[in-house]
Tab-separated table of C-alpha atoms in Angstrom:
chain	number	residue	atom	x	y	z
A	1	MET	CA	222.387	148.360	212.646
A	2	LYS	CA	226.014	149.536	212.870
A	3	MET	CA	228.521	148.263	210.314
A	4	ALA	CA	232.328	147.869	210.188
A	5	CYS	CA	235.070	146.995	207.622
A	6	PRO	CA	238.582	148.338	206.750
A	7	LYS	CA	237.018	151.461	205.269
A	8	MET	CA	233.896	151.642	207.425
A	9	PRO	CA	232.481	149.774	210.423
A	10	ARG	CA	230.418	146.905	209.077
A	11	ALA	CA	228.116	144.367	210.710
A	12	MET	CA	227.732	140.815	209.428
A	13	ASN	CA	224.282	141.606	207.995
A	14	ALA	CA	225.322	144.727	206.107
A	15	PRO	CA	224.201	144.236	202.484
A	16	ASP	CA	227.015	144.219	199.937
A	17	SER	CA	224.600	146.026	197.622
A	18	LEU	CA	225.047	149.051	199.900
A	19	LEU	CA	228.817	148.994	200.400
A	20	ARG	CA	229.874	148.728	196.760
A	21	PRO	CA	227.852	151.749	195.547
A	22	LEU	CA	229.116	153.865	198.447
A	23	ASP	CA	232.678	153.109	197.418
A	24	ALA	CA	231.786	153.957	193.815
A	25	LEU	CA	230.465	157.331	194.955
A	26	GLY	CA	233.648	158.019	196.878
A	27	LEU	CA	231.798	157.805	200.213
A	28	GLY	CA	233.425	154.591	201.413
A	29	GLY	CA	235.822	156.309	203.795
A	30	SER	CA	233.340	157.246	206.502
A	31	GLU	CA	234.292	156.246	210.026
A	32	THR	CA	230.835	155.015	211.055
A	33	LEU	CA	227.891	154.029	208.878
A	34	TYR	CA	224.384	153.536	210.201
A	35	TYR	CA	221.948	151.686	207.952
A	36	ASN	CA	218.151	152.008	208.209
A	37	LEU	CA	218.116	152.787	211.907
A	38	PRO	CA	214.649	152.782	213.542
A	39	PRO	CA	213.207	156.138	214.652
A	40	ALA	CA	214.045	155.638	218.345
A	41	ARG	CA	217.743	155.189	217.584
A	42	LEU	CA	217.789	158.163	215.225
A	43	VAL	CA	216.112	160.387	217.815
A	44	GLU	CA	218.581	159.214	220.442
A	45	LEU	CA	221.558	159.967	218.208
A	46	ALA	CA	220.187	163.321	217.041
A	47	VAL	CA	219.870	164.495	220.640
A	48	ARG	CA	223.218	163.057	221.710
A	49	ARG	CA	224.999	164.687	218.751
A	50	GLY	CA	223.425	168.091	219.445
A	51	GLU	CA	221.394	168.154	216.227
A	52	ALA	CA	218.008	168.514	217.931
A	53	ARG	CA	216.117	168.720	221.237
A	54	LEU	CA	213.241	166.675	222.580
A	55	VAL	CA	209.938	168.502	222.911
A	56	ASP	CA	207.166	168.025	225.439
A	57	CYS	CA	205.209	164.849	224.508
A	58	GLY	CA	208.026	163.439	222.391
A	59	PRO	CA	208.637	165.250	219.052
A	60	LEU	CA	212.118	166.250	217.927
A	61	ALA	CA	212.788	169.982	217.465
A	62	THR	CA	215.412	171.109	214.943
A	63	ARG	CA	216.636	174.396	213.502
A	64	THR	CA	217.747	174.888	209.918
A	65	ASP	CA	218.491	178.614	209.822
A	66	PRO	CA	219.773	180.499	207.965
A	67	HIS	CA	218.051	178.329	205.338
A	68	THR	CA	214.445	177.990	206.554
A	69	GLY	CA	213.063	177.092	203.148
A	70	ARG	CA	214.185	175.795	199.800
A	71	SER	CA	216.897	177.597	197.825
A	72	PRO	CA	215.588	177.746	194.232
A	73	ASN	CA	218.492	179.886	193.008
A	74	ASP	CA	220.902	177.152	194.105
A	75	ARG	CA	219.086	174.292	192.362
A	76	PHE	CA	220.631	172.900	189.169
A	77	VAL	CA	220.161	170.068	186.671
A	78	VAL	CA	223.232	168.591	185.023
A	79	LYS	CA	223.269	169.285	181.286
A	80	GLU	CA	224.583	166.086	179.736
A	81	ALA	CA	224.121	164.139	176.516
A	82	GLY	CA	221.700	161.543	177.896
A	83	THR	CA	218.920	163.965	178.875
A	84	GLU	CA	219.870	167.367	177.458
A	85	GLY	CA	217.153	167.291	174.797
A	86	GLU	CA	214.404	166.215	177.225
A	87	VAL	CA	214.713	168.892	179.936
A	88	GLY	CA	212.865	172.216	179.781
A	89	TRP	CA	215.806	174.514	180.477
A	90	GLY	CA	215.170	177.943	181.938
A	91	SER	CA	214.832	179.790	185.224
A	92	VAL	CA	213.531	176.663	187.004
A	93	ASN	CA	215.783	174.016	185.450
A	94	ARG	CA	219.116	175.802	185.497
A	95	PRO	CA	221.909	173.920	183.744
A	96	ILE	CA	225.199	172.965	185.345
A	97	SER	CA	228.092	171.146	183.730
A	98	GLU	CA	229.036	167.565	184.440
A	99	ALA	CA	232.515	168.781	185.387
A	100	THR	CA	231.130	170.968	188.177
A	101	PHE	CA	228.939	168.097	189.357
A	102	ASP	CA	231.926	165.745	189.489
A	103	THR	CA	233.952	168.328	191.392
A	104	LEU	CA	231.201	168.618	193.988
A	105	LEU	CA	230.920	164.834	194.313
A	106	ASP	CA	234.674	164.482	194.714
A	107	GLY	CA	234.697	167.186	197.391
A	108	MET	CA	231.850	165.505	199.252
A	109	GLY	CA	233.746	162.203	199.212
A	110	ARG	CA	236.804	163.820	200.757
A	111	TYR	CA	234.616	165.638	203.307
A	112	ALA	CA	232.917	162.372	204.332
A	113	ARG	CA	236.149	160.586	205.236
A	114	GLY	CA	236.297	159.876	208.942
A	115	ARG	CA	232.747	161.119	209.520
A	116	THR	CA	229.485	159.382	210.434
A	117	LEU	CA	226.924	158.766	207.691
A	118	PHE	CA	223.327	157.576	207.842
A	119	VAL	CA	221.777	155.569	205.018
A	120	ARG	CA	218.044	155.094	204.456
A	121	ASP	CA	216.589	152.844	201.739
A	122	CYS	CA	212.967	153.583	200.858
A	123	TYR	CA	210.505	154.134	198.009
A	124	ALA	CA	208.644	156.935	196.249
A	125	GLY	CA	205.286	156.189	194.613
A	126	ALA	CA	202.413	154.317	196.244
A	127	ASP	CA	201.399	152.680	192.950
A	128	PRO	CA	203.839	149.750	192.502
A	129	ARG	CA	203.787	150.161	188.722
A	130	TYR	CA	205.418	153.598	188.959
A	131	ARG	CA	207.384	153.243	192.197
A	132	ILE	CA	211.075	154.121	192.306
A	133	ARG	CA	213.699	152.935	194.800
A	134	VAL	CA	215.384	155.757	196.711
A	135	ARG	CA	218.537	155.770	198.836
A	136	VAL	CA	219.126	158.783	201.095
A	137	ILE	CA	222.625	159.324	202.542
A	138	THR	CA	222.939	162.027	205.207
A	139	GLU	CA	225.440	163.251	207.751
A	140	GLU	CA	222.793	164.102	210.351
A	141	ALA	CA	220.613	161.581	212.148
A	142	TRP	CA	217.512	163.769	212.019
A	143	HIS	CA	217.732	164.011	208.226
A	144	SER	CA	217.606	160.210	208.115
A	145	LEU	CA	214.536	160.339	210.359
A	146	PHE	CA	213.031	162.892	207.960
A	147	ALA	CA	213.565	160.447	205.089
A	148	TYR	CA	211.929	157.691	207.172
A	149	ASN	CA	208.916	159.931	207.807
A	150	MET	CA	208.518	161.294	204.300
A	151	PHE	CA	209.203	158.382	201.955
A	152	LEU	CA	207.458	155.020	201.698
A	153	ARG	CA	208.838	152.480	204.125
A	154	PRO	CA	209.436	148.834	203.104
A	155	ALA	CA	206.676	146.579	204.404
A	156	GLN	CA	209.064	143.683	205.062
A	157	PRO	CA	212.758	143.824	206.120
A	158	ASP	CA	213.775	141.300	203.446
A	159	GLU	CA	212.688	143.754	200.744
A	160	LEU	CA	216.023	145.496	201.214
A	161	ALA	CA	218.253	142.434	200.811
A	162	ASP	CA	219.078	143.190	197.164
A	163	PHE	CA	218.067	146.850	197.145
A	164	GLU	CA	219.477	148.787	194.200
A	165	PRO	CA	218.358	152.425	194.152
A	166	ASP	CA	217.001	154.136	191.086
A	167	TYR	CA	217.935	157.460	192.679
A	168	THR	CA	220.408	158.309	195.424
A	169	VAL	CA	220.335	161.552	197.418
A	170	VAL	CA	223.610	162.536	199.094
A	171	ASP	CA	222.877	165.310	201.614
A	172	LEU	CA	225.984	166.507	203.457
A	173	CYS	CA	224.476	169.631	204.934
A	174	ASP	CA	227.667	171.085	206.430
A	175	PHE	CA	229.699	170.654	203.252
A	176	ASN	CA	229.899	174.057	201.581
A	177	ALA	CA	230.874	174.575	197.977
A	178	LYS	CA	233.362	177.241	196.909
A	179	PRO	CA	231.609	179.393	194.299
A	180	ASP	CA	234.827	181.320	193.636
A	181	LYS	CA	236.286	178.083	192.248
A	182	LEU	CA	232.999	176.869	190.721
A	183	PRO	CA	231.574	179.918	188.900
A	184	GLU	CA	228.445	178.056	187.761
A	185	LEU	CA	227.211	178.101	191.384
A	186	ASN	CA	225.487	181.086	192.964
A	187	SER	CA	226.599	180.413	196.540
A	188	SER	CA	228.081	177.781	198.832
A	189	THR	CA	224.664	176.036	198.800
A	190	PHE	CA	223.792	173.603	196.026
A	191	ILE	CA	221.083	171.127	195.047
A	192	THR	CA	222.189	169.346	191.879
A	193	LEU	CA	220.310	166.624	190.003
A	194	HIS	CA	221.998	164.268	187.533
A	195	LEU	CA	219.149	162.496	185.754
A	196	SER	CA	221.191	159.928	183.828
A	197	ARG	CA	223.125	158.828	186.895
A	198	GLY	CA	220.092	158.971	189.183
A	199	LEU	CA	222.078	161.048	191.662
A	200	VAL	CA	221.269	164.149	193.716
A	201	LEU	CA	223.870	166.168	195.651
A	202	VAL	CA	222.781	168.555	198.414
A	203	GLY	CA	225.134	170.717	200.454
A	204	GLY	CA	225.315	173.982	202.345
A	205	THR	CA	221.771	173.797	203.752
A	206	HIS	CA	220.124	172.013	206.675
A	207	TYR	CA	216.593	172.489	205.286
A	208	ALA	CA	215.223	168.940	205.014
A	209	GLY	CA	212.630	169.787	202.375
A	210	GLU	CA	215.386	169.743	199.740
A	211	ILE	CA	215.621	165.946	200.176
A	212	LYS	CA	212.038	165.172	199.251
A	213	LYS	CA	211.705	167.900	196.625
A	214	SER	CA	214.742	166.593	194.757
A	215	ILE	CA	212.995	163.246	194.285
A	216	PHE	CA	209.812	165.053	193.232
A	217	SER	CA	211.921	166.745	190.531
A	218	ALA	CA	213.142	163.350	189.362
A	219	LEU	CA	209.577	162.035	189.183
A	220	ASN	CA	208.595	165.133	187.204
A	221	PHE	CA	211.077	163.919	184.602
A	222	ILE	CA	210.335	160.173	184.748
A	223	LEU	CA	206.561	159.886	184.956
A	224	PRO	CA	205.254	161.910	181.969
A	225	ALA	CA	207.062	159.471	179.653
A	226	GLN	CA	205.004	156.713	181.325
A	227	GLY	CA	201.705	158.526	180.796
A	228	VAL	CA	201.470	159.831	184.375
A	229	LEU	CA	200.977	163.495	185.322
A	230	PRO	CA	203.093	164.435	188.378
A	231	MET	CA	201.282	167.001	190.514
A	232	HIS	CA	202.095	169.322	193.415
A	233	CYS	CA	198.764	168.831	195.169
A	234	SER	CA	197.027	167.139	198.074
A	235	ALA	CA	194.294	164.513	197.648
A	236	ASN	CA	191.535	162.827	199.600
A	237	GLN	CA	188.400	160.789	198.965
A	238	ALA	CA	185.133	159.781	200.552
A	239	ASN	CA	185.436	157.039	203.161
A	240	ASP	CA	183.810	154.555	200.773
A	241	GLY	CA	186.589	155.130	198.227
A	242	THR	CA	184.553	157.317	195.876
A	243	ASN	CA	184.621	161.036	195.036
A	244	THR	CA	188.378	161.592	194.909
A	245	ALA	CA	189.372	165.277	195.146
A	246	VAL	CA	192.709	166.981	194.445
A	247	PHE	CA	193.796	170.381	195.812
A	248	PHE	CA	196.381	172.492	193.965
A	249	GLY	CA	198.094	175.496	195.523
A	250	LEU	CA	201.283	177.116	196.727
A	251	SER	CA	202.771	176.239	200.085
A	252	GLY	CA	200.593	177.778	202.776
A	253	THR	CA	197.375	177.986	200.768
A	254	GLY	CA	195.639	175.112	202.576
A	255	LYS	CA	196.448	171.859	200.749
A	256	THR	CA	197.426	169.925	203.873
A	257	THR	CA	194.649	171.393	206.022
A	258	LEU	CA	191.839	170.639	203.564
A	259	SER	CA	193.062	167.168	202.648
A	260	ALA	CA	193.217	166.150	206.334
A	261	ASP	CA	189.422	166.591	206.693
A	262	ALA	CA	188.381	164.069	209.366
A	263	SER	CA	185.204	163.182	207.441
A	264	ARG	CA	187.217	161.923	204.441
A	265	THR	CA	190.152	159.599	203.772
A	266	LEU	CA	193.532	161.282	203.301
A	267	ILE	CA	195.502	160.062	200.278
A	268	GLY	CA	198.395	162.511	200.645
A	269	ASP	CA	199.184	166.145	201.340
A	270	ASP	CA	201.734	167.316	198.769
A	271	GLU	CA	202.882	165.222	195.797
A	272	HIS	CA	200.864	162.846	193.619
A	273	GLY	CA	200.741	161.168	190.240
A	274	TRP	CA	197.615	160.984	188.045
A	275	SER	CA	197.544	157.858	185.878
A	276	ASP	CA	194.856	156.211	183.740
A	277	ASP	CA	193.664	154.445	186.908
A	278	GLY	CA	193.534	157.437	189.266
A	279	VAL	CA	195.837	159.270	191.664
A	280	PHE	CA	198.571	157.951	193.947
A	281	ASN	CA	200.729	159.516	196.617
A	282	PHE	CA	204.471	159.834	196.028
A	283	GLU	CA	205.217	159.935	199.742
A	284	GLY	CA	204.752	158.075	202.990
A	285	GLY	CA	204.433	161.142	205.189
A	286	CYS	CA	203.361	164.765	205.460
A	287	TYR	CA	205.373	167.990	205.687
A	288	ALA	CA	202.844	170.429	207.069
A	289	LYS	CA	203.277	174.120	207.795
A	290	ALA	CA	203.053	174.675	211.547
A	291	ILE	CA	202.646	178.423	211.930
A	292	ARG	CA	199.563	179.234	214.038
A	293	LEU	CA	198.658	175.552	214.263
A	294	SER	CA	195.946	174.903	216.858
A	295	PRO	CA	193.938	171.934	218.166
A	296	GLU	CA	190.733	173.796	217.295
A	297	GLY	CA	191.633	174.732	213.731
A	298	GLU	CA	193.496	171.604	212.602
A	299	PRO	CA	193.010	168.867	215.209
A	300	GLU	CA	194.265	165.955	213.070
A	301	ILE	CA	197.538	167.720	212.278
A	302	TYR	CA	197.962	169.170	215.763
A	303	GLN	CA	197.799	165.746	217.400
A	304	THR	CA	200.860	164.644	215.403
A	305	THR	CA	202.885	167.196	217.381
A	306	ARG	CA	202.089	165.196	220.528
A	307	GLN	CA	203.677	162.001	219.221
A	308	PHE	CA	207.160	160.515	219.287
A	309	GLY	CA	208.872	160.472	215.902
A	310	THR	CA	207.422	163.739	214.632
A	311	ILE	CA	209.979	166.400	213.630
A	312	VAL	CA	209.209	170.082	214.189
A	313	GLU	CA	211.426	172.552	212.333
A	314	ASN	CA	212.312	176.112	213.351
A	315	VAL	CA	209.687	176.484	216.081
A	316	ILE	CA	210.176	178.418	219.312
A	317	LEU	CA	210.149	176.436	222.566
A	318	ASP	CA	209.433	177.793	226.039
A	319	ASP	CA	211.336	176.827	229.188
A	320	GLU	CA	209.269	173.646	229.533
A	321	ARG	CA	209.974	172.602	225.942
A	322	CYS	CA	206.428	173.345	224.789
A	323	ILE	CA	205.982	174.707	221.269
A	324	ASP	CA	204.717	178.225	220.628
A	325	PHE	CA	203.093	177.753	217.232
A	326	ASP	CA	202.294	181.474	216.956
A	327	ASP	CA	205.910	182.601	217.208
A	328	ALA	CA	207.499	183.277	213.805
A	329	THR	CA	210.791	184.591	215.198
A	330	ILE	CA	212.865	182.165	213.129
A	331	THR	CA	210.530	181.927	210.123
A	332	GLU	CA	206.897	181.862	209.011
A	333	ASN	CA	207.792	178.578	207.315
A	334	THR	CA	207.806	176.447	210.468
A	335	ARG	CA	207.233	172.803	209.549
A	336	ILE	CA	206.151	169.419	210.893
A	337	SER	CA	207.285	166.105	209.394
A	338	TYR	CA	205.399	162.940	210.355
A	339	PRO	CA	204.523	159.540	208.860
A	340	ILE	CA	201.116	159.643	207.197
A	341	TRP	CA	199.804	156.870	209.455
A	342	MET	CA	199.755	159.413	212.309
A	343	ILE	CA	196.637	160.879	210.649
A	344	PRO	CA	193.805	158.566	211.796
A	345	ASN	CA	191.901	158.757	208.503
A	346	ALA	CA	194.900	158.182	206.219
A	347	SER	CA	194.586	155.744	203.324
A	348	GLU	CA	196.533	152.514	203.746
A	349	SER	CA	197.190	152.198	200.019
A	350	GLY	CA	197.963	155.845	199.242
A	351	GLN	CA	195.857	155.527	196.094
A	352	GLY	CA	192.504	156.860	194.915
A	353	GLY	CA	190.251	156.793	191.865
A	354	GLN	CA	189.878	159.302	189.074
A	355	PRO	CA	189.334	162.770	190.649
A	356	GLU	CA	185.783	164.066	190.431
A	357	THR	CA	186.676	167.398	192.047
A	358	VAL	CA	189.645	169.660	191.325
A	359	VAL	CA	190.227	172.613	193.649
A	360	PHE	CA	192.660	175.465	192.916
A	361	LEU	CA	193.750	177.301	196.077
A	362	THR	CA	195.054	180.704	194.982
A	363	ALA	CA	195.283	182.626	198.296
A	364	ASP	CA	194.672	185.626	196.036
A	365	ALA	CA	195.674	188.588	198.200
A	366	PHE	CA	195.185	190.964	195.240
A	367	GLY	CA	191.468	190.335	194.770
A	368	VAL	CA	191.767	189.355	191.109
A	369	LEU	CA	189.501	186.346	191.623
A	370	PRO	CA	186.320	186.063	193.706
A	371	PRO	CA	186.612	184.184	197.045
A	372	ILE	CA	185.014	181.084	195.513
A	373	ALA	CA	184.430	180.375	191.819
A	374	LYS	CA	183.113	177.283	190.041
A	375	LEU	CA	185.038	176.786	186.810
A	376	SER	CA	183.974	175.176	183.578
A	377	PRO	CA	186.327	172.480	182.202
A	378	GLU	CA	187.764	175.036	179.777
A	379	GLN	CA	188.330	177.591	182.546
A	380	ALA	CA	189.924	174.937	184.751
A	381	MET	CA	192.331	173.948	181.988
A	382	TYR	CA	193.240	177.586	181.389
A	383	HIS	CA	193.780	178.205	185.104
A	384	PHE	CA	196.014	175.145	185.426
A	385	LEU	CA	198.126	176.050	182.389
A	386	SER	CA	198.413	179.751	183.253
A	387	GLY	CA	199.488	178.883	186.803
A	388	TYR	CA	197.871	181.970	188.298
A	389	THR	CA	198.305	182.283	192.032
A	390	ALA	CA	199.484	184.862	194.513
A	391	LYS	CA	201.720	184.956	197.528
A	392	VAL	CA	199.918	184.514	200.828
A	393	ALA	CA	198.898	187.864	202.329
A	394	GLY	CA	201.626	189.189	204.618
């Protein structure tokens, strides 16, 4: 729905709960605001605006170079009184001052004036007891489609009538910071998380994975205090709901492939919580690696690339707009984003019981570990805590 008012176009059914917070963030001066558009409209706008191209059979193809993956050196957490003593500061959680954060937010507000913004309200966390409300604000239509694919979608439209987000992600991908004026930054790219305000700022990168990973970072902070272990893993279970399994591993080690086993029920492919009652997916979609994808090797995942609404990132297309999954000209980290319901054996609830099997996928190119090893509970605990893994060969 398209909205219009003195500061922004606003329709009669635009929720006031959306407009007031946008003004508070300094984003109320956009020329056009689109709220929770359906996938067909987002695809249409993405193509019309030159953000993406349609692929044979219906997917949307986008390019994010020069950033074809996450930018860990440009990721920061605001060091402020409310959470300073609860964050594990170091090379992963790099501190940034509240003053720098406010400068970035102010700059993004000025950048957004007179531009088009897309707003998506959604959820993270399949278990209602631990679910958080997420608002994603983007300047590109395909990023809003990515949020639709990857987060949990409201079951009923009236759920959003009084929606108040726990966390808001503002992703203005073409807004570049000025590190010469903000010395705490490493480059013009930034991903900054303010835990007390529930606010994430992303700029200087088109890579969509930053959107979902920023919320995963927030859940890493929130859930342990509630007795839930947040995990970077995939999960599935037997079709009768028993024998839940979780698969840990770096990107590219096989989490998505193994969890999409057609003989089992897919719970999720990347991010989960483990509570006293079992595991639950954080997401409503999958973000699978696409390099060398084939209908023979991964049929369930491959068929998602033949459906409308799927996003394919950084792939090479031939003259007939068919995807060459073997071509890594842009990057080895080619990706597919799709709603989890596109996998025929996906769980409707996104939840499973207590895991009976834990698999660590090391992709150990150095030969330190044997190809397959069965670990005792003590060895499994040591392996998890030590975090041993290796980069994928090549």
